[in-house]
Amino acid sequence: MSYNQDIKSISCRFKNECGGCDMTDIAYEEELSLKKKYVEGLFKGICKVDSVHGMYRPIYYRNKVHACLGQNEAGQIISGIYAKGSHRIVPVDSCMIEDQECDRIIFFIRDYLNKHKATAYDEDKKKGQYRHILVRKAFSTGDIQVILVLADPVLKGKKALIEALVKEFPAIKSIVVNINNQATSMVLSDTSKTIYGSDVIVDALLKKKFRIGPDTFYQINHDQAEKLYKKAYELADLKKTDVLVDAYCGVGTIGLCAANLVDRVIGVELNPNSVREAKLNAKLNGIKNASFYAADAGDFLLDYVSQSKKMDVLIMDPPRSGSTEKFLDCIVKSGLKRLVYISCDPSTQARDLKYLLKRGYKMASLCYPYDMFPHTNAVETVCLLTKVHE
Ligand code: SAH
């Protein structure tokens, strides 16, 4: 893999205050090699680690961009991110990892609000209107959704703001207002209202369509997600007769992208909203051989395995905390032959793999790391386990 030599490293003037990146001012090759060493340390005694699959152009990759709003001493609205460990806003006006158009939209709204004497919400005084701006982009189509998080549902000058925004940025296909007047560090409340266009934008991942709404969990780095999923399918060695279980499935991306390669997809996910979205995504793609269930993955698998239901291959993609012994014990009990484990935290993955290696499984591949978040400490990994023949 070669890298765009124009982007040897990123340098950022906000790096000391902003919590967004960890690795600035080092060459990208060096960053990837540090990530590889990190994973190798965790995987000692488990398996060998491949080179980290990086991005050709490791900048402007975030398809979801968030800015907090506040006012400075001169009363001007500022946009940016909270300084590490505080609620003081660092007025970031350029970012090397966020999509540039999303950033331009945020700056446009900030300037527009200043021109129209709007107010930003003050958390201490509990006064003011605008709290956050969230911008989401479907990289495959360029469609954009803007979410304005407000403390007060009465939005003066709404029509003019919508007109100005859409005129300047025709890619905006959806504008949503979210009302959040709670003392909380959560950006979004449950109360959203679409004030322009559609409720969701639609992105394509490996030629399948996925709905993205204000609070949809969706892969942040579109191109790297496609590469990671492709590797997972290659390792899974999917066959037309297979029943594929997609555990911790979110909105169903992994299972749905593979639905035409297998007989059936069974997805399980704890968050009922994500399960609802997974079902809508199946429908949107005309996929009829996928079913999704809202449950704890361990509970679900215990039921599934107890009833001796067919499971040829399982792809799991748990949260940072990794999986549970309950879930892993079910795998052992089921006698599953092929297990592909995708992880956003290789340290918990290494723990879970060691558990399975003691219980009749072996590593059947290298560990393949993917750089989903260049210039941060994060790295994702995927690997295959198979059952040892008795
Ligand atoms: N595979 C998806 C999402 C992975 S993120 C994708 O690639 O987009 C991990 C997911 O696990 C989240 O959607 C989270 O809600 C879900 N999750 C967390 N704990 C869980 C549990 N105990 N059982 C099932 N799903 C869980």
mmCIF file of C-alpha atoms in Angstrom, residues 103-247:
data_model
loop_
_atom_site.group_PDB
_atom_site.id
_atom_site.type_symbol
_atom_site.label_atom_id
_atom_site.label_comp_id
_atom_site.label_asym_id
_atom_site.label_seq_id
_atom_site.Cartn_x
_atom_site.Cartn_y
_atom_site.Cartn_z
ATOM 1 C CA ASP A 103 -17.077 22.159 8.409
ATOM 2 C CA ARG A 104 -17.988 24.910 5.947
ATOM 3 C CA ILE A 105 -21.663 24.399 6.786
ATOM 4 C CA ILE A 106 -20.930 24.791 10.484
ATOM 5 C CA PHE A 107 -18.970 28.023 9.904
ATOM 6 C CA PHE A 108 -21.716 29.339 7.624
ATOM 7 C CA ILE A 109 -24.381 28.722 10.290
ATOM 8 C CA ARG A 110 -22.204 30.295 12.990
ATOM 9 C CA ASP A 111 -21.647 33.431 10.874
ATOM 10 C CA TYR A 112 -25.308 33.566 9.907
ATOM 11 C CA LEU A 113 -26.360 33.388 13.551
ATOM 12 C CA ASN A 114 -23.975 36.203 14.449
ATOM 13 C CA LYS A 115 -25.326 38.354 11.644
ATOM 14 C CA HIS A 116 -28.868 37.763 12.878
ATOM 15 C CA LYS A 117 -28.073 38.347 16.545
ATOM 16 C CA ALA A 118 -28.989 34.830 17.617
ATOM 17 C CA THR A 119 -27.827 33.480 20.964
ATOM 18 C CA ALA A 120 -25.887 30.393 21.939
ATOM 19 C CA TYR A 121 -26.998 28.387 24.947
ATOM 20 C CA ASP A 122 -25.174 29.149 28.167
ATOM 21 C CA GLU A 123 -25.016 25.994 30.287
ATOM 22 C CA ASP A 124 -24.429 27.871 33.553
ATOM 23 C CA LYS A 125 -27.099 30.547 33.115
ATOM 24 C CA LYS A 126 -29.413 28.136 31.305
ATOM 25 C CA LYS A 127 -30.175 30.833 28.763
ATOM 26 C CA GLY A 128 -29.822 31.174 25.010
ATOM 27 C CA GLN A 129 -30.896 29.131 22.014
ATOM 28 C CA TYR A 130 -28.301 27.260 19.905
ATOM 29 C CA ARG A 131 -26.375 24.426 21.614
ATOM 30 C CA HIS A 132 -24.788 22.229 18.974
ATOM 31 C CA ILE A 133 -24.582 21.690 15.235
ATOM 32 C CA LEU A 134 -24.212 18.174 13.893
ATOM 33 C CA VAL A 135 -23.592 17.568 10.205
ATOM 34 C CA ARG A 136 -23.733 14.114 8.616
ATOM 35 C CA LYS A 137 -22.740 13.318 5.062
ATOM 36 C CA ALA A 138 -23.414 10.305 2.851
ATOM 37 C CA PHE A 139 -20.060 10.073 1.083
ATOM 38 C CA SER A 140 -21.409 7.935 -1.766
ATOM 39 C CA THR A 141 -24.010 10.507 -2.862
ATOM 40 C CA GLY A 142 -22.746 13.707 -1.247
ATOM 41 C CA ASP A 143 -26.122 14.211 0.478
ATOM 42 C CA ILE A 144 -25.965 16.062 3.775
ATOM 43 C CA GLN A 145 -28.116 16.233 6.893
ATOM 44 C CA VAL A 146 -27.849 19.174 9.300
ATOM 45 C CA ILE A 147 -29.050 18.792 12.878
ATOM 46 C CA LEU A 148 -29.512 21.966 14.927
ATOM 47 C CA VAL A 149 -29.632 21.230 18.636
ATOM 48 C CA LEU A 150 -31.624 23.928 20.389
ATOM 49 C CA ALA A 151 -32.549 24.657 23.981
ATOM 50 C CA ASP A 152 -35.817 26.347 23.025
ATOM 51 C CA PRO A 153 -38.267 24.859 20.512
ATOM 52 C CA VAL A 154 -39.354 28.277 19.212
ATOM 53 C CA LEU A 155 -37.005 28.942 16.320
ATOM 54 C CA LYS A 156 -37.289 32.521 15.107
ATOM 55 C CA GLY A 157 -36.276 33.178 11.506
ATOM 56 C CA LYS A 158 -36.443 29.488 10.671
ATOM 57 C CA LYS A 159 -37.589 29.951 7.085
ATOM 58 C CA ALA A 160 -34.852 32.443 6.220
ATOM 59 C CA LEU A 161 -32.160 30.254 7.796
ATOM 60 C CA ILE A 162 -33.319 27.210 5.833
ATOM 61 C CA GLU A 163 -33.388 29.195 2.591
ATOM 62 C CA ALA A 164 -29.926 30.634 3.137
ATOM 63 C CA LEU A 165 -28.447 27.246 4.035
ATOM 64 C CA VAL A 166 -29.920 25.324 1.149
ATOM 65 C CA LYS A 167 -29.043 28.050 -1.335
ATOM 66 C CA GLU A 168 -25.410 28.045 -0.238
ATOM 67 C CA PHE A 169 -25.170 24.251 0.113
ATOM 68 C CA PRO A 170 -27.497 22.447 -2.318
ATOM 69 C CA ALA A 171 -26.204 19.096 -1.039
ATOM 70 C CA ILE A 172 -28.244 19.615 2.130
ATOM 71 C CA LYS A 173 -31.206 17.263 1.772
ATOM 72 C CA SER A 174 -32.387 17.242 5.349
ATOM 73 C CA ILE A 175 -32.485 19.725 8.228
ATOM 74 C CA VAL A 176 -33.594 18.525 11.630
ATOM 75 C CA VAL A 177 -34.146 20.417 14.852
ATOM 76 C CA ASN A 178 -33.444 18.566 18.071
ATOM 77 C CA ILE A 179 -34.670 20.100 21.322
ATOM 78 C CA ASN A 180 -32.331 19.530 24.229
ATOM 79 C CA ASN A 181 -32.803 21.715 27.299
ATOM 80 C CA GLN A 182 -31.483 19.194 29.803
ATOM 81 C CA ALA A 183 -28.322 19.601 31.864
ATOM 82 C CA THR A 184 -26.592 16.741 30.101
ATOM 83 C CA SER A 185 -23.414 15.952 28.217
ATOM 84 C CA MET A 186 -25.485 14.053 25.633
ATOM 85 C CA VAL A 187 -25.658 16.077 22.429
ATOM 86 C CA LEU A 188 -29.084 14.856 21.269
ATOM 87 C CA SER A 189 -32.364 14.375 23.100
ATOM 88 C CA ASP A 190 -35.107 12.041 21.857
ATOM 89 C CA THR A 191 -37.097 14.989 20.467
ATOM 90 C CA SER A 192 -36.333 15.658 16.813
ATOM 91 C CA LYS A 193 -38.366 17.391 14.128
ATOM 92 C CA THR A 194 -37.519 17.596 10.461
ATOM 93 C CA ILE A 195 -37.855 21.204 9.276
ATOM 94 C CA TYR A 196 -36.569 20.718 5.738
ATOM 95 C CA GLY A 197 -36.393 17.785 3.316
ATOM 96 C CA SER A 198 -36.361 14.163 4.390
ATOM 97 C CA ASP A 199 -35.957 12.653 7.859
ATOM 98 C CA VAL A 200 -32.876 10.713 6.816
ATOM 99 C CA ILE A 201 -30.158 10.755 4.186
ATOM 100 C CA VAL A 202 -29.119 7.563 2.431
ATOM 101 C CA ASP A 203 -25.560 6.351 1.972
ATOM 102 C CA ALA A 204 -24.276 3.363 0.030
ATOM 103 C CA LEU A 205 -21.833 0.921 1.503
ATOM 104 C CA LEU A 206 -20.663 -1.896 -0.774
ATOM 105 C CA LYS A 207 -23.546 -1.019 -3.112
ATOM 106 C CA LYS A 208 -26.208 -1.440 -0.403
ATOM 107 C CA LYS A 209 -28.202 1.543 0.829
ATOM 108 C CA PHE A 210 -28.295 2.662 4.452
ATOM 109 C CA ARG A 211 -30.454 5.273 6.140
ATOM 110 C CA ILE A 212 -28.681 7.826 8.308
ATOM 111 C CA GLY A 213 -30.714 9.860 10.801
ATOM 112 C CA PRO A 214 -29.668 12.223 13.603
ATOM 113 C CA ASP A 215 -28.779 9.465 16.084
ATOM 114 C CA THR A 216 -28.039 6.524 13.778
ATOM 115 C CA PHE A 217 -24.917 4.585 14.647
ATOM 116 C CA TYR A 218 -23.048 4.495 11.358
ATOM 117 C CA GLN A 219 -19.430 3.897 10.368
ATOM 118 C CA ILE A 220 -17.555 7.226 10.465
ATOM 119 C CA ASN A 221 -14.963 6.367 7.821
ATOM 120 C CA HIS A 222 -16.845 5.193 4.737
ATOM 121 C CA ASP A 223 -13.959 3.914 2.580
ATOM 122 C CA GLN A 224 -12.137 2.125 5.376
ATOM 123 C CA ALA A 225 -15.403 0.517 6.532
ATOM 124 C CA GLU A 226 -15.831 -0.981 3.063
ATOM 125 C CA LYS A 227 -12.309 -2.387 3.157
ATOM 126 C CA LEU A 228 -12.770 -3.816 6.641
ATOM 127 C CA TYR A 229 -16.077 -5.476 5.749
ATOM 128 C CA LYS A 230 -14.601 -6.961 2.557
ATOM 129 C CA LYS A 231 -11.809 -8.517 4.592
ATOM 130 C CA ALA A 232 -14.357 -9.909 7.052
ATOM 131 C CA TYR A 233 -16.312 -11.575 4.213
ATOM 132 C CA GLU A 234 -13.158 -12.953 2.642
ATOM 133 C CA LEU A 235 -12.143 -14.501 5.972
ATOM 134 C CA ALA A 236 -15.673 -15.813 6.570
ATOM 135 C CA ASP A 237 -15.509 -17.651 3.228
ATOM 136 C CA LEU A 238 -19.254 -17.143 2.779
ATOM 137 C CA LYS A 239 -21.250 -19.728 0.822
ATOM 138 C CA LYS A 240 -24.687 -19.569 -0.753
ATOM 139 C CA THR A 241 -25.963 -22.225 1.669
ATOM 140 C CA ASP A 242 -24.706 -20.485 4.838
ATOM 141 C CA VAL A 243 -26.712 -19.066 7.687
ATOM 142 C CA LEU A 244 -24.742 -16.010 8.755
ATOM 143 C CA VAL A 245 -25.221 -14.587 12.239
ATOM 144 C CA ASP A 246 -24.329 -10.879 12.488
ATOM 145 C CA ALA A 247 -23.870 -10.249 16.202
#
